[in-house]
């Protein structure tokens, strides 16, 4: 320790010689003397010469030092892996050029002298090995009563976290009662699984109260003011803050910049992982969480935040639209040395609707929007209220305001308030808000356009000074205010919301947008019936064709149609993924997904797989139909519906009214033609959009039968009926099945034939034989969608 003080004095002395600065020497010497009395705080920035440190961290720590220097003594270390011969100079240059009084929270008198002292106080350390950490931490040791805390700021890639945490835990946890705090920068994982793994690794070395995961949006004044504003105005708006009064909440982060220069990172993450899972989800919690009774209690705050995230449904594929700016792929190819045929589908724009299943918010869309290369740089939360007012008096008469032409809304600018917009705006039809007395009404142009209204139509306020987010969070960390940081449980809850969507987007082609103002209205979207949909139809065949784009990537073929093959699990998993993307597409296009399921044992593994995807699959907009049914009670073990129910329907949330079993038992008993059950089912099918099923899933019998259409049976050739009774074979005239006919199957938008297991091998090889195409003999060959997409799903067992 003494050695370090001498080194510092030496550094200061040489600095003084050069700049003739007596004041610094006096100050530092004075501070060294006073140090004996003040508790000591050691700060280490690991990655101290990196971009973030250069741009924000050293400045932020300077502000901390400015504010706390009279109460604490500080030791600052900038650490990196290079030797001191290089690091010393780099760090000195960063401090000289990137920390200034103009950016400081207290720019006034004495700032410059203090800044010079601060610069001289920071020393460079090479931190590479466990021994390097041990040496540094030895140097930090103080007499027990004197040590106040040790703060490690890790501004390094996350793969290094576990190793560093281990080194810190081994040799740097203070033995005294002083605190240890380790600040981490995102990304905190790539999805739920990897975030959990990282969290487990960290928790092996650090306690939860020592981990400070930073989300710099939580340090922005516009974001920080949301909860206190709600608290202060609880009396004003408590009764309005719910589904009765709020139509939707928009949480938006628009950027003008593109991703150039950081494509290696960006292409791994994309816009959802980069800013939506973290920045926008954090803001969402502040708007939607139940108000903690005690706003400063971290426990209460965290409980409410976690509860909200748990009540938020994972985003389903049809609840999001994605885009990619034109030229992104070229930039990526260039920056990462990719070839001209290399492709990337990473989205640079996303709009997604979150829904919270609780009494306050049920049905209210929280629309999160973020994108690169958009028309402006802007971040805001816009709460749009429902307004049922009907105006009788003409606007302007007797000084009246026409409230009918305007939205009632509340806006929190989260990006850069103060530059163009005040931080908080509330429509003047709503009760006048209360704000801290230090906030004021800024001098913005009253005619500034705010979502179609004038600024003068709002109550509006700005905070006294817009503080840099890092400065604010560094101070929060110093004061142990962990509320402003992301905890392990809330992090995991947030990944739970986004991970299924991310998985479902892996093969989805984003809409290409021009970028900047030229994008025009191309990215505008509508949120309706829990579905997010671009307003403009896509002319690109990728999006306009009924077929989901995934099929274009299937290269194998069977009987001149796409073939998915592999082990049973893999075939079934791919089929489930395809169903998911077709369901999302159908709902986005037509508001519903109509699927017919077959019976038999083959689809059971698929049903089990779909049941596992239950969170992700849009069951609430799915309508279930049957391909065929046996003429037995629906409770009979042979009933196809019972099998479907037992392996799938009972586990998922299909609304009761969306389920359509075949009416095999009517007045006169089972499958009595005079009851006209088949005609009734046909009528029901006619009601679906365009009278076309979105998907027909089929199995195939070892004899080549499909649905309940058996070889050499007249039902195979049925041309006019959509649904018919069948008796399972040519010699038996008593109907024991009800089935869809080939015209109905072939009219579907998609069909998949699922064939699994050795038992089907002979028929599969027969079907491979050229010329086999007689539906009467092999009914499965009659499945031939002319206007739709047909795929074979055959596992290796059946295909060899
Ligand atoms: C970062 C993202 O977290 O936030 C960047 O990684 C993004 O992609 C940045 O540009 C935006 O932050 P700010 O403070 O400029 O709005």
mmCIF file of N, CA, C and O in Angstrom, residues 355-419:
data_model
loop_
_atom_site.group_PDB
_atom_site.id
_atom_site.type_symbol
_atom_site.label_atom_id
_atom_site.label_comp_id
_atom_site.label_asym_id
_atom_site.label_seq_id
_atom_site.Cartn_x
_atom_site.Cartn_y
_atom_site.Cartn_z
ATOM 1 N N UNK A 355 -47.964 -9.407 -23.587
ATOM 2 C CA UNK A 355 -49.247 -9.422 -22.876
ATOM 3 C C UNK A 355 -49.045 -9.951 -21.468
ATOM 4 O O UNK A 355 -48.354 -10.955 -21.272
ATOM 5 N N UNK A 356 -49.660 -9.242 -20.526
ATOM 6 C CA UNK A 356 -49.507 -9.625 -19.124
ATOM 7 C C UNK A 356 -50.819 -10.266 -18.676
ATOM 8 O O UNK A 356 -51.890 -9.657 -18.801
ATOM 9 N N UNK A 357 -50.709 -11.481 -18.165
ATOM 10 C CA UNK A 357 -51.927 -12.165 -17.726
ATOM 11 C C UNK A 357 -52.185 -11.852 -16.260
ATOM 12 O O UNK A 357 -51.970 -12.681 -15.386
ATOM 13 N N UNK A 358 -52.590 -10.646 -15.989
ATOM 14 C CA UNK A 358 -53.052 -10.337 -14.632
ATOM 15 C C UNK A 358 -54.258 -9.406 -14.750
ATOM 16 O O UNK A 358 -54.534 -8.873 -15.830
ATOM 17 N N UNK A 359 -55.011 -9.241 -13.676
ATOM 18 C CA UNK A 359 -56.254 -8.477 -13.795
ATOM 19 C C UNK A 359 -56.028 -7.037 -14.238
ATOM 20 O O UNK A 359 -56.851 -6.456 -14.918
ATOM 21 N N UNK A 360 -54.894 -6.460 -13.894
ATOM 22 C CA UNK A 360 -54.663 -5.058 -14.279
ATOM 23 C C UNK A 360 -54.460 -4.911 -15.789
ATOM 24 O O UNK A 360 -54.939 -3.967 -16.405
ATOM 25 N N UNK A 361 -53.728 -5.847 -16.390
ATOM 26 C CA UNK A 361 -53.277 -5.620 -17.766
ATOM 27 C C UNK A 361 -53.820 -6.590 -18.797
ATOM 28 O O UNK A 361 -53.463 -6.481 -19.975
ATOM 29 N N UNK A 362 -54.625 -7.523 -18.410
ATOM 30 C CA UNK A 362 -55.063 -8.553 -19.371
ATOM 31 C C UNK A 362 -55.584 -7.911 -20.669
ATOM 32 O O UNK A 362 -56.474 -7.066 -20.640
ATOM 33 N N UNK A 363 -54.996 -8.285 -21.769
ATOM 34 C CA UNK A 363 -55.459 -7.798 -23.079
ATOM 35 C C UNK A 363 -54.815 -6.507 -23.548
ATOM 36 O O UNK A 363 -54.982 -6.120 -24.696
ATOM 37 N N UNK A 364 -54.072 -5.815 -22.679
ATOM 38 C CA UNK A 364 -53.445 -4.546 -23.112
ATOM 39 C C UNK A 364 -52.102 -4.850 -23.774
ATOM 40 O O UNK A 364 -51.223 -5.435 -23.142
ATOM 41 N N UNK A 365 -51.922 -4.479 -25.035
ATOM 42 C CA UNK A 365 -50.612 -4.745 -25.644
ATOM 43 C C UNK A 365 -49.551 -3.754 -25.177
ATOM 44 O O UNK A 365 -49.785 -2.543 -25.196
ATOM 45 N N UNK A 366 -48.429 -4.285 -24.749
ATOM 46 C CA UNK A 366 -47.234 -3.459 -24.526
ATOM 47 C C UNK A 366 -46.392 -3.678 -25.774
ATOM 48 O O UNK A 366 -45.834 -4.751 -25.974
ATOM 49 N N UNK A 367 -46.358 -2.657 -26.599
ATOM 50 C CA UNK A 367 -45.736 -2.827 -27.912
ATOM 51 C C UNK A 367 -44.296 -2.344 -27.841
ATOM 52 O O UNK A 367 -44.039 -1.150 -27.647
ATOM 53 N N UNK A 368 -43.371 -3.261 -27.969
ATOM 54 C CA UNK A 368 -41.955 -2.911 -27.891
ATOM 55 C C UNK A 368 -41.388 -2.829 -29.309
ATOM 56 O O UNK A 368 -41.577 -3.758 -30.104
ATOM 57 N N UNK A 369 -40.732 -1.726 -29.590
ATOM 58 C CA UNK A 369 -40.219 -1.503 -30.949
ATOM 59 C C UNK A 369 -38.769 -1.049 -30.864
ATOM 60 O O UNK A 369 -38.452 -0.140 -30.082
ATOM 61 N N UNK A 370 -37.899 -1.658 -31.649
ATOM 62 C CA UNK A 370 -36.514 -1.188 -31.685
ATOM 63 C C UNK A 370 -35.933 -1.459 -33.052
ATOM 64 O O UNK A 370 -36.293 -2.448 -33.698
ATOM 65 N N UNK A 371 -35.054 -0.581 -33.486
ATOM 66 C CA UNK A 371 -34.444 -0.826 -34.791
ATOM 67 C C UNK A 371 -33.261 0.074 -35.052
ATOM 68 O O UNK A 371 -33.131 1.156 -34.481
ATOM 69 N N UNK A 372 -32.396 -0.424 -35.909
ATOM 70 C CA UNK A 372 -31.246 0.334 -36.377
ATOM 71 C C UNK A 372 -31.604 0.941 -37.727
ATOM 72 O O UNK A 372 -32.470 0.422 -38.450
ATOM 73 N N UNK A 373 -30.886 1.994 -38.070
ATOM 74 C CA UNK A 373 -31.029 2.659 -39.374
ATOM 75 C C UNK A 373 -32.489 3.079 -39.620
ATOM 76 O O UNK A 373 -33.051 2.827 -40.688
ATOM 77 N N UNK A 374 -33.071 3.687 -38.623
ATOM 78 C CA UNK A 374 -34.427 4.214 -38.795
ATOM 79 C C UNK A 374 -34.331 5.712 -39.075
ATOM 80 O O UNK A 374 -33.240 6.254 -39.225
ATOM 81 N N UNK A 375 -35.480 6.371 -39.087
ATOM 82 C CA UNK A 375 -35.464 7.773 -39.530
ATOM 83 C C UNK A 375 -34.973 8.756 -38.479
ATOM 84 O O UNK A 375 -34.629 9.882 -38.784
ATOM 85 N N UNK A 376 -34.966 8.366 -37.208
ATOM 86 C CA UNK A 376 -34.520 9.308 -36.171
ATOM 87 C C UNK A 376 -34.028 8.541 -34.962
ATOM 88 O O UNK A 376 -34.282 7.348 -34.814
ATOM 89 N N UNK A 377 -33.313 9.250 -34.084
ATOM 90 C CA UNK A 377 -32.862 8.637 -32.846
ATOM 91 C C UNK A 377 -33.801 9.107 -31.748
ATOM 92 O O UNK A 377 -33.846 10.289 -31.408
ATOM 93 N N UNK A 378 -34.549 8.191 -31.215
ATOM 94 C CA UNK A 378 -35.568 8.578 -30.249
ATOM 95 C C UNK A 378 -35.966 7.394 -29.382
ATOM 96 O O UNK A 378 -36.107 6.286 -29.871
ATOM 97 N N UNK A 379 -36.137 7.669 -28.109
ATOM 98 C CA UNK A 379 -36.597 6.612 -27.211
ATOM 99 C C UNK A 379 -37.734 7.156 -26.359
ATOM 100 O O UNK A 379 -37.634 8.264 -25.829
ATOM 101 N N UNK A 380 -38.815 6.423 -26.275
ATOM 102 C CA UNK A 380 -39.917 6.921 -25.456
ATOM 103 C C UNK A 380 -40.830 5.790 -25.011
ATOM 104 O O UNK A 380 -40.842 4.695 -25.597
ATOM 105 N N UNK A 381 -41.606 6.099 -23.963
ATOM 106 C CA UNK A 381 -42.725 5.254 -23.556
ATOM 107 C C UNK A 381 -43.962 6.093 -23.810
ATOM 108 O O UNK A 381 -44.044 7.231 -23.343
ATOM 109 N N UNK A 382 -44.905 5.545 -24.542
ATOM 110 C CA UNK A 382 -46.135 6.309 -24.825
ATOM 111 C C UNK A 382 -47.313 5.492 -24.317
ATOM 112 O O UNK A 382 -47.580 4.398 -24.831
ATOM 113 N N UNK A 383 -47.985 6.049 -23.322
ATOM 114 C CA UNK A 383 -49.156 5.374 -22.779
ATOM 115 C C UNK A 383 -50.370 6.008 -23.443
ATOM 116 O O UNK A 383 -50.626 7.205 -23.272
ATOM 117 N N UNK A 384 -51.093 5.222 -24.233
ATOM 118 C CA UNK A 384 -52.251 5.763 -24.960
ATOM 119 C C UNK A 384 -53.520 5.340 -24.216
ATOM 120 O O UNK A 384 -53.766 4.142 -24.037
ATOM 121 N N UNK A 385 -54.293 6.324 -23.801
ATOM 122 C CA UNK A 385 -55.502 6.027 -23.023
ATOM 123 C C UNK A 385 -56.694 5.813 -23.943
ATOM 124 O O UNK A 385 -56.765 6.372 -25.040
ATOM 125 N N UNK A 386 -57.643 5.009 -23.441
ATOM 126 C CA UNK A 386 -58.889 4.857 -24.178
ATOM 127 C C UNK A 386 -59.671 6.143 -23.965
ATOM 128 O O UNK A 386 -59.595 6.731 -22.894
ATOM 129 N N UNK A 387 -60.403 6.544 -24.949
ATOM 130 C CA UNK A 387 -61.192 7.747 -24.746
ATOM 131 C C UNK A 387 -62.571 7.534 -25.347
ATOM 132 O O UNK A 387 -62.712 7.400 -26.554
ATOM 133 N N UNK A 388 -63.551 7.486 -24.500
ATOM 134 C CA UNK A 388 -64.895 7.226 -25.009
ATOM 135 C C UNK A 388 -65.717 8.511 -25.130
ATOM 136 O O UNK A 388 -66.929 8.477 -25.246
ATOM 137 N N UNK A 389 -65.027 9.647 -25.099
ATOM 138 C CA UNK A 389 -65.765 10.904 -25.130
ATOM 139 C C UNK A 389 -66.373 11.157 -26.508
ATOM 140 O O UNK A 389 -65.773 10.853 -27.530
ATOM 141 N N UNK A 390 -67.585 11.672 -26.541
ATOM 142 C CA UNK A 390 -68.222 12.091 -27.792
ATOM 143 C C UNK A 390 -68.446 13.593 -27.668
ATOM 144 O O UNK A 390 -69.086 14.058 -26.726
ATOM 145 N N UNK A 391 -67.856 14.366 -28.574
ATOM 146 C CA UNK A 391 -67.943 15.818 -28.435
ATOM 147 C C UNK A 391 -69.153 16.362 -29.189
ATOM 148 O O UNK A 391 -69.338 16.066 -30.368
ATOM 149 N N UNK A 392 -69.949 17.159 -28.529
ATOM 150 C CA UNK A 392 -71.146 17.742 -29.143
ATOM 151 C C UNK A 392 -70.827 19.166 -29.600
ATOM 152 O O UNK A 392 -71.174 19.585 -30.693
ATOM 153 N N UNK A 393 -70.097 19.884 -28.761
ATOM 154 C CA UNK A 393 -69.783 21.280 -29.090
ATOM 155 C C UNK A 393 -68.586 21.338 -30.031
ATOM 156 O O UNK A 393 -67.613 20.617 -29.843
ATOM 157 N N UNK A 394 -68.711 22.228 -31.027
ATOM 158 C CA UNK A 394 -67.621 22.357 -31.991
ATOM 159 C C UNK A 394 -66.344 22.824 -31.285
ATOM 160 O O UNK A 394 -66.411 23.636 -30.365
ATOM 161 N N UNK A 395 -65.231 22.353 -31.752
ATOM 162 C CA UNK A 395 -63.965 22.720 -31.114
ATOM 163 C C UNK A 395 -63.757 24.221 -31.145
ATOM 164 O O UNK A 395 -64.101 24.877 -32.125
ATOM 165 N N UNK A 396 -63.239 24.756 -30.117
ATOM 166 C CA UNK A 396 -62.889 26.173 -30.097
ATOM 167 C C UNK A 396 -64.021 27.068 -29.654
ATOM 168 O O UNK A 396 -63.795 28.210 -29.252
ATOM 169 N N UNK A 397 -65.290 26.573 -29.699
ATOM 170 C CA UNK A 397 -66.400 27.410 -29.279
ATOM 171 C C UNK A 397 -66.292 27.707 -27.796
ATOM 172 O O UNK A 397 -66.015 26.821 -26.987
ATOM 173 N N UNK A 398 -66.456 28.957 -27.421
ATOM 174 C CA UNK A 398 -66.357 29.404 -26.021
ATOM 175 C C UNK A 398 -65.094 28.878 -25.339
ATOM 176 O O UNK A 398 -65.109 28.446 -24.204
ATOM 177 N N UNK A 399 -64.022 28.839 -26.115
ATOM 178 C CA UNK A 399 -62.741 28.429 -25.519
ATOM 179 C C UNK A 399 -62.650 26.944 -25.226
ATOM 180 O O UNK A 399 -61.707 26.497 -24.591
ATOM 181 N N UNK A 400 -63.603 26.156 -25.715
ATOM 182 C CA UNK A 400 -63.536 24.729 -25.388
ATOM 183 C C UNK A 400 -62.446 24.033 -26.224
ATOM 184 O O UNK A 400 -62.111 24.469 -27.317
ATOM 185 N N UNK A 401 -61.913 22.982 -25.676
ATOM 186 C CA UNK A 401 -60.880 22.225 -26.386
ATOM 187 C C UNK A 401 -61.571 21.003 -26.969
ATOM 188 O O UNK A 401 -62.389 20.383 -26.310
ATOM 189 N N UNK A 402 -61.241 20.682 -28.193
ATOM 190 C CA UNK A 402 -61.863 19.490 -28.753
ATOM 191 C C UNK A 402 -61.076 18.234 -28.376
ATOM 192 O O UNK A 402 -60.120 17.867 -29.045
ATOM 193 N N UNK A 403 -61.512 17.632 -27.319
ATOM 194 C CA UNK A 403 -60.788 16.479 -26.836
ATOM 195 C C UNK A 403 -60.996 15.265 -27.750
ATOM 196 O O UNK A 403 -60.254 14.305 -27.697
ATOM 197 N N UNK A 404 -62.023 15.333 -28.599
ATOM 198 C CA UNK A 404 -62.317 14.156 -29.418
ATOM 199 C C UNK A 404 -61.265 13.923 -30.493
ATOM 200 O O UNK A 404 -61.078 12.815 -30.950
ATOM 201 N N UNK A 405 -60.625 14.994 -30.941
ATOM 202 C CA UNK A 405 -59.682 14.808 -32.036
ATOM 203 C C UNK A 405 -58.305 14.388 -31.529
ATOM 204 O O UNK A 405 -57.413 14.154 -32.309
ATOM 205 N N UNK A 406 -58.153 14.334 -30.237
ATOM 206 C CA UNK A 406 -56.802 14.062 -29.731
ATOM 207 C C UNK A 406 -56.762 12.849 -28.832
ATOM 208 O O UNK A 406 -57.711 12.580 -28.113
ATOM 209 N N UNK A 407 -55.624 12.196 -28.885
ATOM 210 C CA UNK A 407 -55.408 11.100 -27.952
ATOM 211 C C UNK A 407 -55.146 11.655 -26.560
ATOM 212 O O UNK A 407 -54.524 12.687 -26.409
ATOM 213 N N UNK A 408 -55.600 10.935 -25.572
ATOM 214 C CA UNK A 408 -55.120 11.246 -24.225
ATOM 215 C C UNK A 408 -53.913 10.363 -24.026
ATOM 216 O O UNK A 408 -54.015 9.142 -24.175
ATOM 217 N N UNK A 409 -52.811 10.952 -23.711
ATOM 218 C CA UNK A 409 -51.599 10.143 -23.614
ATOM 219 C C UNK A 409 -50.610 10.698 -22.612
ATOM 220 O O UNK A 409 -50.706 11.857 -22.186
ATOM 221 N N UNK A 410 -49.695 9.848 -22.276
ATOM 222 C CA UNK A 410 -48.638 10.226 -21.350
ATOM 223 C C UNK A 410 -47.342 9.745 -21.998
ATOM 224 O O UNK A 410 -47.299 8.627 -22.482
ATOM 225 N N UNK A 411 -46.357 10.608 -22.030
ATOM 226 C CA UNK A 411 -45.123 10.220 -22.721
ATOM 227 C C UNK A 411 -43.917 10.440 -21.808
ATOM 228 O O UNK A 411 -43.798 11.487 -21.176
ATOM 229 N N UNK A 412 -43.082 9.451 -21.774
ATOM 230 C CA UNK A 412 -41.809 9.578 -21.048
ATOM 231 C C UNK A 412 -40.717 9.454 -22.109
ATOM 232 O O UNK A 412 -40.593 8.405 -22.733
ATOM 233 N N UNK A 413 -39.981 10.514 -22.335
ATOM 234 C CA UNK A 413 -38.864 10.391 -23.273
ATOM 235 C C UNK A 413 -37.701 9.753 -22.548
ATOM 236 O O UNK A 413 -37.232 10.260 -21.527
ATOM 237 N N UNK A 414 -37.255 8.623 -23.072
ATOM 238 C CA UNK A 414 -36.235 7.859 -22.359
ATOM 239 C C UNK A 414 -34.862 8.027 -22.984
ATOM 240 O O UNK A 414 -33.856 7.732 -22.369
ATOM 241 N N UNK A 415 -34.832 8.450 -24.237
ATOM 242 C CA UNK A 415 -33.552 8.541 -24.943
ATOM 243 C C UNK A 415 -32.778 9.759 -24.524
ATOM 244 O O UNK A 415 -31.969 9.720 -23.600
ATOM 245 N N UNK A 416 -33.027 10.847 -25.189
ATOM 246 C CA UNK A 416 -32.299 12.073 -24.875
ATOM 247 C C UNK A 416 -33.255 13.212 -24.593
ATOM 248 O O UNK A 416 -33.332 14.170 -25.346
ATOM 249 N N UNK A 417 -34.013 13.131 -23.518
ATOM 250 C CA UNK A 417 -34.927 14.234 -23.246
ATOM 251 C C UNK A 417 -34.120 15.505 -23.017
ATOM 252 O O UNK A 417 -32.956 15.442 -22.671
ATOM 253 N N UNK A 418 -34.763 16.602 -23.197
ATOM 254 C CA UNK A 418 -34.069 17.856 -22.932
ATOM 255 C C UNK A 418 -33.500 18.443 -24.198
ATOM 256 O O UNK A 418 -33.422 19.649 -24.354
ATOM 257 N N UNK A 419 -33.107 17.590 -25.150
ATOM 258 C CA UNK A 419 -32.542 18.134 -26.377
ATOM 259 C C UNK A 419 -33.666 18.740 -27.205
ATOM 260 O O UNK A 419 -33.675 19.905 -27.505
#
